[in-house]
């Protein structure tokens, strides 16, 4: 399991690098388009590409964000939950999260397949949507894996007691 | 069970799951998805969730979020806050409580290039706390002025919260930014007056510093203040004039800050990488909450809760102002427990239609909600800004920071009442801009 955890965490880190690159490209594209437009020749499909880059940026950063415990939660009961109950509560939270994102990953993959069959293309540059929807599905799958490792970690604390 | 009952059950489960610390975005997505599947159909719910995820993740309107975040993050790592603070200190440091006033002024300045309250409080905390400590300021006043001053980050444009509000309610982000400007400045003035009053009552809290010659004051302005002003005018001027879309304003702003700090050699490679990293991380966090909220909203729409609530409230025959007062109290109470973004996403779908049906201006309502949410950032038990300050000032107990907040809460309440009864303060600027 530790081996799996290492693989998942390093994959989350690697795809997060892609996310960072997508952000920089987004910024560059927006600025270049503004400059070109000022001279009367805006870049063809700039808005669309920024939106599509955004999907890559978000899908590839959600798992790493979960590794860093970056997804906001409400902490009012933190100190009121008895210490020995914490691993149990953590297990429930991780279990719900894993199940939710497995379902979302699966449904996004289904949706990508539908868009593939329909041959849906973006408006101006006619880029097919389905590969990017698969990327989103992959992002959710990675997030589910990270949460599954959280689940394993808190379960071992429950059993270890 | 009627859809309305299911909706209420959904809310109860939502609060239970939030209480066991399931992240806000996951919770809303889960309740929205299962509730929708129960009320409409299993297949309908599943395909709705997938469609919404893709729609949010690929939406051009949300691309504004990471770009403005990046602009704020680059400013955070660039040392602009230090230069702003030095300039403000030159002008105000010789007054009683002057360093605390300078802190508020520098927070307002930093808020003009950063859309996040937490980032504003964090960067100012690192700069201003050591200075105030050196001069023997009361720790409660020092911490309180930064925590409260930092909240201006989401009111003075750019603002992450106003962006999210604008997208959710289909209001112009440009107009919302313009509307936040005067109330944000007013807030700074109110805080400075608060500091002036408490230091007058008890001069030991903030000893006056030496006077700075006028020449040095003017020269000092040339650093951070001019930089900040230039970027602010470029970014928001372009947005207000209709030359940029909000995304372009964010992109140009991020690039302008980047160019500035690279040319003046104040940002190294590590700072740049850190800024990029925290931007993608925060965007991921925001998008998960936003997507969860959008799924949740579909469910809420099917339960007809907003409609029933509006009917119920209309049946009460209360004056609209009384209802608005209740909404504000609900936000203040909610803000004590849920963070700003979660609170806005959870409540706006319910309260926005109500406010509009009562005849309130949607832009004005956005500013009121944001202004009230700011209070939640500094009230116990989950005042984010207080914890940020605590992170910088490890030797100051939490209770002391919360004690330091109290005078600023009075100022907050007075300003909210003022904005309620004089909506022109909010609506004048947006009425004259084109975008």
XYZ file of C-alpha atoms in Angstrom:
596
model
C 0.000 0.000 0.000
C 2.867 2.354 0.833
C 4.221 1.598 -2.611
C 0.865 2.499 -4.181
C 0.732 5.689 -2.096
C 4.139 6.732 -3.415
C 3.080 6.115 -7.005
C -0.216 8.037 -6.618
C 1.423 10.969 -4.851
C 4.187 11.307 -7.416
C 1.662 11.074 -10.250
C -0.405 13.787 -8.594
C 2.748 15.914 -8.426
C 3.653 15.280 -12.046
C 0.224 16.176 -13.424
C 0.256 19.233 -11.162
C 3.348 20.402 -13.076
C 1.309 20.176 -16.272
C -1.354 22.251 -14.545
C 1.235 24.928 -13.727
C 2.424 25.036 -17.330
C -1.183 25.363 -18.507
C -1.618 28.378 -16.216
C 1.444 30.146 -17.602
C 0.367 29.430 -21.185
C -3.112 30.787 -20.352
C -1.668 34.026 -19.061
C 0.651 34.382 -22.049
C -2.147 33.686 -24.496
C -4.462 36.242 -22.896
C -1.780 38.934 -22.911
C -0.644 38.224 -26.493
C -4.242 38.296 -27.669
C -4.814 41.680 -25.989
C -1.687 43.104 -27.626
C -2.520 41.680 -31.067
C -6.082 42.915 -30.807
C -4.815 46.415 -30.071
C -3.113 46.211 -33.493
C -6.289 44.965 -35.108
C -5.512 41.250 -35.504
C -6.703 39.182 -32.537
C -5.626 35.525 -32.317
C -8.151 33.141 -33.846
C -9.844 31.008 -31.170
C -8.063 32.667 -28.232
C -11.068 32.661 -25.873
C -11.824 29.059 -26.630
C -8.265 27.851 -26.081
C -8.065 29.683 -22.767
C -11.235 27.871 -21.611
C -9.858 24.509 -22.769
C -6.462 25.121 -21.142
C -8.355 25.959 -17.981
C -9.950 22.490 -17.948
C -6.471 20.932 -18.109
C -5.224 23.240 -15.393
C -8.041 22.414 -12.978
C -8.310 18.676 -13.713
C -4.587 18.173 -13.172
C -4.371 20.139 -9.923
C -7.316 18.813 -7.859
C -5.545 15.611 -6.781
C -2.371 17.382 -5.665
C -4.509 19.906 -3.804
C -6.039 16.991 -1.860
C -2.567 15.598 -1.100
C -1.721 18.964 0.445
C -5.085 18.949 2.315
C -6.030 22.100 0.419
C -9.764 21.416 -0.012
C -11.565 23.587 2.509
C -13.592 21.999 5.277
C -15.407 23.378 8.302
C -13.469 22.846 11.505
C -15.948 23.677 14.250
C -16.077 20.202 15.782
C -12.383 19.409 15.440
C -11.681 19.904 19.143
C -14.998 18.424 20.305
C -14.552 15.057 18.594
C -12.983 12.661 21.120
C -9.397 11.820 20.167
C -10.011 8.097 19.702
C -13.024 8.802 17.460
C -11.006 10.987 15.065
C -9.629 8.124 12.920
C -13.172 6.719 12.616
C -14.569 10.074 11.508
C -11.627 10.550 9.136
C -12.304 7.113 7.643
C -15.959 7.977 7.025
C -14.974 11.297 5.407
C -12.363 9.636 3.175
C -14.755 6.844 2.241
C -17.507 9.260 1.171
C -14.968 11.315 -0.800
C -13.530 8.264 -2.567
C -16.974 6.989 -3.552
C -18.136 10.407 -4.751
C -15.136 11.034 -7.004
C -15.110 7.483 -8.367
C -18.717 8.066 -9.468
C -17.864 11.464 -10.957
C -14.811 10.034 -12.775
C -16.916 7.206 -14.196
C -19.717 9.573 -15.259
C -17.302 12.012 -16.891
C -15.780 9.114 -18.837
C -19.289 8.090 -19.949
C -19.988 11.688 -20.951
C -16.701 11.868 -22.868
C -17.670 8.721 -24.778
C -21.049 10.272 -25.668
C -19.356 13.451 -26.926
C -16.913 11.294 -28.901
C -19.723 9.383 -30.614
C -21.562 12.603 -31.354
C -18.352 14.183 -32.683
C -18.887 17.427 -30.734
C -16.310 20.068 -31.693
C -15.499 23.461 -30.223
C -17.082 26.393 -32.041
C -14.279 28.204 -33.813
C -11.194 25.980 -33.775
C -13.187 22.748 -34.107
C -11.172 20.921 -31.467
C -12.966 17.748 -30.295
C -14.108 18.029 -26.669
C -13.887 14.358 -25.722
C -10.114 14.111 -25.008
C -10.403 16.981 -22.535
C -13.443 15.441 -20.842
C -11.367 12.277 -20.463
C -8.708 14.466 -18.831
C -11.330 15.704 -16.343
C -12.394 12.099 -15.665
C -8.730 11.227 -15.093
C -8.371 14.158 -12.681
C -11.322 12.893 -10.637
C -9.912 9.358 -10.681
C -6.584 10.647 -9.322
C -8.448 12.567 -6.614
C -10.403 9.410 -5.702
C -7.104 7.475 -5.448
C -5.598 10.104 -3.146
C -8.678 9.899 -0.930
C -8.523 6.099 -0.999
C -5.014 6.291 0.407
C -6.321 8.666 3.101
C -8.967 6.035 3.827
C -6.338 3.310 4.128
C -4.233 5.485 6.430
C -7.089 6.317 8.779
C -8.381 2.720 8.751
C -4.985 1.431 9.874
C -5.178 3.941 12.722
C -8.641 2.582 13.647
C -7.474 -1.028 13.604
C -4.161 -0.186 15.223
C -5.979 1.094 18.318
C -42.301 13.117 0.959
C -42.711 16.395 -0.902
C -39.702 17.887 -2.719
C -39.654 20.646 -0.108
C -39.277 18.129 2.743
C -36.528 16.327 0.818
C -34.804 19.689 0.408
C -34.902 20.352 4.127
C -33.649 16.827 4.883
C -30.872 17.516 2.370
C -29.853 20.632 4.272
C -29.815 18.756 7.585
C -27.551 16.025 6.173
C -25.414 18.736 4.573
C -24.765 20.335 7.957
C -24.006 16.974 9.580
C -21.473 16.113 6.873
C -19.907 19.582 7.102
C -19.612 19.129 10.868
C -17.653 15.874 10.495
C -15.252 17.854 8.265
C -16.146 16.505 4.843
C -14.764 19.263 2.581
C -17.392 21.843 1.581
C -17.227 21.109 -2.154
C -17.526 17.335 -1.706
C -20.485 17.782 0.635
C -22.442 20.015 -1.705
C -21.725 17.760 -4.686
C -22.785 14.659 -2.768
C -26.055 16.087 -1.411
C -26.851 17.719 -4.757
C -26.188 14.520 -6.695
C -28.033 12.100 -4.401
C -30.917 14.526 -3.816
C -31.343 15.104 -7.552
C -31.189 11.351 -8.225
C -33.895 10.783 -5.603
C -36.205 13.536 -6.837
C -35.714 13.291 -10.601
C -34.014 10.081 -11.718
C -30.787 8.179 -11.171
C -29.599 8.484 -14.778
C -30.692 12.136 -14.900
C -28.695 12.930 -11.771
C -25.536 11.157 -12.923
C -25.453 12.763 -16.351
C -26.329 16.165 -14.859
C -23.317 15.926 -12.513
C -20.922 15.007 -15.343
C -22.232 17.806 -17.569
C -21.885 20.379 -14.786
C -18.326 19.285 -13.988
C -17.295 19.713 -17.604
C -19.150 23.026 -17.929
C -17.385 24.560 -14.902
C -13.962 23.129 -15.713
C -13.996 24.460 -19.260
C -15.834 27.722 -18.694
C -14.187 30.852 -20.062
C -15.839 32.957 -17.358
C -14.041 31.039 -14.581
C -10.627 31.554 -16.207
C -10.711 34.965 -14.549
C -10.194 33.244 -11.178
C -6.634 31.855 -11.595
C -5.423 34.965 -13.431
C -6.436 37.385 -10.698
C -5.161 34.902 -8.105
C -1.832 34.795 -9.895
C -1.651 38.576 -9.936
C -2.219 38.665 -6.165
C 0.239 35.824 -5.535
C 2.993 37.492 -7.565
C 2.393 40.706 -5.626
C 2.517 38.637 -2.431
C 5.995 37.325 -3.240
C 7.291 40.577 -4.676
C 7.806 42.772 -1.628
C 5.278 45.366 -2.841
C 3.560 45.128 0.559
C 6.746 46.214 2.331
C 7.138 49.254 0.075
C 3.488 50.219 0.509
C 3.830 49.915 4.260
C 6.998 52.018 4.375
C 5.297 54.799 2.444
C 2.200 54.717 4.666
C 4.425 54.690 7.741
C 6.236 57.848 6.569
C 2.930 59.696 6.359
C 1.162 58.373 9.454
C 3.861 57.015 11.790
C 4.160 60.198 13.874
C 0.505 60.018 15.011
C -0.679 58.069 18.035
C -1.550 54.634 16.676
C 0.012 55.779 13.403
C 1.612 52.439 12.578
C -1.738 50.689 12.951
C -3.281 53.339 10.665
C -0.446 52.818 8.206
C -1.201 49.098 8.315
C -4.815 49.735 7.344
C -3.724 52.108 4.571
C -1.197 49.628 3.201
C -3.814 46.851 3.381
C -6.151 48.988 1.280
C -3.334 49.545 -1.215
C -2.457 45.892 -1.399
C -6.145 44.985 -1.747
C -6.124 47.048 -4.940
C -3.870 44.478 -6.618
C -4.963 41.374 -4.723
C -8.420 39.827 -4.575
C -8.003 37.756 -1.460
C -8.455 38.805 2.156
C -6.372 35.980 3.510
C -3.418 36.843 1.256
C -3.699 40.528 2.186
C -3.692 39.748 5.911
C -0.835 37.265 5.525
C 1.464 39.565 3.574
C 0.737 42.588 5.785
C 1.133 40.491 8.916
C 4.673 39.617 7.942
C 5.559 43.230 7.204
C 3.643 45.226 9.812
C 3.650 43.043 12.920
C 7.414 43.178 13.572
C 7.423 46.975 13.107
C 4.577 47.506 15.562
C 6.190 45.131 18.046
C 9.471 47.050 17.796
C 7.656 50.308 18.592
C 5.917 48.815 21.650
C 2.406 48.667 20.220
C -0.235 46.742 22.134
C -0.306 43.226 20.570
C -4.130 43.220 20.470
C -4.234 46.491 18.509
C -1.418 45.379 16.210
C -2.978 42.005 15.385
C -6.510 43.422 15.221
C -5.596 46.143 12.730
C -3.994 43.625 10.356
C -6.773 41.039 10.641
C -9.473 43.660 10.082
C -7.486 45.620 7.466
C -6.845 42.393 5.564
C -10.570 41.770 5.108
C -10.633 44.677 2.616
C -8.943 42.314 0.132
C -12.316 40.970 -1.050
C -14.110 44.325 -1.185
C -11.592 46.624 -2.861
C -11.318 45.398 -6.467
C -10.117 42.981 -7.707
C -12.048 40.553 -5.554
C -12.279 36.777 -5.695
C -15.631 36.750 -3.919
C -17.176 39.369 -6.226
C -15.974 37.347 -9.248
C -17.719 34.220 -7.965
C -20.841 36.209 -7.049
C -20.883 37.821 -10.493
C -20.635 34.494 -12.309
C -23.277 32.815 -10.152
C -25.833 35.591 -10.460
C -24.921 36.628 -14.031
C -24.008 40.159 -13.003
C -21.214 42.172 -14.632
C -17.919 41.609 -12.809
C -16.766 45.051 -13.957
C -19.774 46.734 -12.354
C -19.316 44.719 -9.150
C -15.658 45.757 -8.975
C -16.609 49.390 -9.480
C -19.280 49.077 -6.802
C -16.819 47.689 -4.249
C -14.385 50.550 -4.643
C -15.998 53.332 -2.560
C -17.268 51.058 0.242
C -13.729 49.597 0.415
C -12.129 53.044 0.789
C -14.788 53.975 3.312
C -13.921 50.873 5.294
C -10.274 51.960 5.446
C -11.349 55.414 6.658
C -13.599 53.857 9.310
C -10.795 51.614 10.558
C -8.353 54.527 10.717
C -10.906 56.542 12.725
C -11.394 53.544 15.023
C -7.661 53.389 15.690
C -7.541 57.140 16.245
C -10.339 56.907 18.827
C -8.956 53.945 20.776
C -5.458 55.445 20.860
C -6.929 58.720 22.078
C -8.714 56.880 24.895
C -5.590 54.922 25.789
C -2.377 56.462 24.375
C -0.240 53.593 25.656
C -1.719 51.255 23.026
C 0.093 52.902 20.130
C 2.951 55.302 20.959
C 3.638 58.020 18.410
C 6.812 57.781 16.325
C 9.229 60.456 15.050
C 8.132 62.894 12.328
C 9.445 62.283 8.847
C 10.530 65.267 6.682
C 8.160 66.076 3.807
C 10.865 65.474 1.207
C 11.365 61.883 2.362
C 7.608 61.342 2.440
C 7.217 62.403 -1.167
C 10.219 60.403 -2.335
C 8.855 57.352 -0.464
C 5.634 57.518 -2.486
C 7.630 56.846 -5.603
C 8.202 53.173 -4.690
C 5.268 50.918 -3.889
C 2.501 53.479 -4.156
C 3.143 54.515 -7.739
C 3.640 50.898 -8.809
C 0.383 49.832 -7.197
C -1.524 52.772 -8.602
C -0.209 52.181 -12.126
C -1.206 48.524 -12.107
C -4.585 49.328 -10.576
C -5.349 51.963 -13.202
C -4.126 49.754 -16.059
C -6.078 46.673 -14.987
C -9.299 48.141 -13.636
C -9.264 51.134 -15.971
C -9.068 48.736 -18.922
C -11.869 46.668 -17.458
C -14.129 49.627 -16.671
C -13.532 51.210 -20.077
C -14.659 47.976 -21.698
C -11.283 47.380 -23.315
C -10.674 44.102 -21.424
C -12.894 41.216 -20.426
C -12.421 40.353 -16.728
C -10.175 37.415 -17.738
C -8.027 39.723 -19.844
C -7.818 42.240 -17.011
C -6.554 39.445 -14.738
C -4.086 38.189 -17.346
C -2.722 41.639 -18.096
C -2.552 42.397 -14.358
C -0.637 39.209 -13.604
C 1.725 39.915 -16.474
C 2.200 43.550 -15.424
C 3.076 42.582 -11.840
C 5.388 39.872 -13.159
C 7.158 42.276 -15.518
C 7.499 44.867 -12.758
C 9.019 42.535 -10.187
C 11.276 40.801 -12.698
C 12.594 44.086 -14.117
C 13.258 45.467 -10.645
C 14.830 42.120 -9.652
C 12.561 41.605 -6.684
C 11.327 38.143 -7.665
C 13.541 35.109 -8.009
C 12.766 31.843 -9.750
C 11.633 30.225 -6.504
C 9.173 33.035 -5.763
C 7.767 32.691 -9.279
C 7.335 28.919 -8.935
C 5.745 29.330 -5.497
C 3.289 31.859 -6.896
C 2.319 29.511 -9.744
C 1.974 26.541 -7.380
C -0.237 28.280 -4.889
C -2.363 29.689 -7.713
C -3.104 26.261 -9.215
C -3.712 24.842 -5.724
C -6.139 27.582 -4.745
C -7.900 27.421 -8.113
C -8.387 23.665 -7.651
C -9.846 24.297 -4.212
C -12.198 27.015 -5.502
C -13.329 25.016 -8.545
C -14.184 21.980 -6.429
C -16.342 24.152 -4.158
C -17.908 25.960 -7.117
C -18.665 22.704 -8.969
C -20.137 21.196 -5.798
C -22.283 24.288 -5.363
C -23.517 24.168 -8.969
C -24.574 20.519 -8.550
C -26.193 21.395 -5.240
C -28.065 24.284 -6.876
C -29.706 21.970 -9.409
C -31.066 19.959 -6.514
C -32.211 23.093 -4.641
C -33.997 24.303 -7.771
C -35.945 21.011 -7.983
C -36.945 21.222 -4.307
C -38.420 24.690 -4.996
C -36.967 25.956 -1.706
C -36.058 29.423 -3.058
C -39.554 29.801 -4.515
C -41.301 28.638 -1.332
C -39.058 30.842 0.801
C -39.830 33.895 -1.334
C -43.565 33.092 -1.051
C -43.305 32.619 2.678
C -41.440 35.879 3.141
C -43.903 37.744 0.915
C -46.699 36.390 3.130
C -45.068 37.902 6.204
C -45.854 41.413 4.943
C -42.711 42.831 6.509
C -40.960 45.895 5.084
C -38.128 44.814 2.708
C -35.523 46.459 4.950
C -36.549 44.240 7.880
C -36.100 41.150 5.696
C -32.746 42.435 4.481
C -31.717 42.888 8.109
C -32.614 39.252 8.775
C -30.590 38.117 5.760
C -27.618 40.101 7.049
C -27.909 38.550 10.503
C -28.035 35.116 8.843
C -24.776 35.944 7.004
C -23.061 37.186 10.144
C -24.045 34.026 12.048
C -23.182 31.769 9.086
C -19.865 33.580 8.625
C -18.859 32.512 12.121
C -18.905 28.865 11.029
C -18.372 28.607 7.282
C -15.581 30.257 5.301
C -16.409 33.140 2.960
C -16.465 31.239 -0.334
C -18.535 28.333 1.016
C -20.986 30.730 2.624
C -21.493 32.736 -0.571
C -21.917 29.636 -2.741
C -24.316 27.992 -0.318
C -26.546 30.982 0.358
C -26.589 33.165 -2.743
C -28.806 30.752 -4.764
C -31.397 31.036 -1.991
C -31.113 34.669 -0.925
C -30.332 36.294 -4.289
C -33.775 35.586 -5.867
C -35.394 36.701 -2.624
C -33.469 39.983 -2.524
C -34.234 40.715 -6.174
C -37.930 39.938 -5.704
C -37.980 42.420 -2.819
C -36.730 45.084 -5.223
C -33.092 45.337 -4.093
C -30.420 46.066 -6.677
C -28.417 42.890 -7.549
C -25.080 44.755 -7.619
C -25.810 46.435 -4.296
C -26.801 43.081 -2.775
C -23.477 41.593 -3.907
C -21.549 44.336 -2.129
C -23.652 44.017 1.037
C -23.136 40.250 1.097
C -19.390 40.644 0.533
C -19.111 43.369 3.173
C -20.957 41.231 5.721
C -18.930 38.137 4.788
C -15.793 40.120 5.635
C -17.025 40.268 9.228
C -17.103 36.462 9.271
C -13.377 36.472 8.457
C -12.529 37.996 11.835
C -15.200 36.578 14.171
C -14.672 33.441 16.279
C -14.639 30.475 16.024
C -13.543 30.260 12.360
C -12.250 33.740 11.495
C -9.763 32.802 8.760
C -7.804 36.054 9.013
C -7.302 35.597 12.732
C -5.711 32.216 12.148
C -3.518 33.690 9.444
C -2.259 36.353 11.867
C -1.783 33.663 14.484
C 0.408 31.831 11.977
C 2.657 34.914 11.633
C 2.582 36.000 15.305
C 3.022 32.727 17.137
C 3.623 34.430 20.498
C 0.276 36.317 20.506
C -2.559 34.220 22.019
C -5.721 33.786 19.907
C -7.814 35.434 22.628
C -5.667 38.585 22.388
C -6.172 38.744 18.623
C -9.935 38.341 19.007
C -9.902 41.059 21.703
C -8.090 43.328 19.263
C -10.817 42.734 16.662
C -13.700 44.041 18.798
C -13.320 47.803 18.107
C -13.149 47.068 14.367
C -16.405 45.109 14.591
C -18.166 48.290 15.735
C -16.786 50.054 12.676
C -17.997 47.157 10.510
C -21.527 47.358 11.866
C -21.705 51.133 11.405
C -20.544 50.796 7.803
C -23.029 48.023 6.976
C -25.886 50.157 8.333
C -24.634 53.102 6.287
C -24.505 51.025 3.089
C -28.009 49.719 3.817
C -29.566 53.139 4.066
C -27.421 55.021 1.542
C -27.155 52.583 -1.404
C -25.794 55.404 -3.594
C -22.383 54.875 -1.941
C -22.338 51.505 -3.694
C -24.243 52.267 -6.872
C -22.840 55.604 -7.980
C -19.592 54.342 -9.575
C -21.064 51.347 -11.444
C -23.718 53.643 -12.905
C -21.076 55.652 -14.777
C -18.851 52.902 -16.195
C -19.490 51.303 -19.556
C -18.732 47.646 -18.945
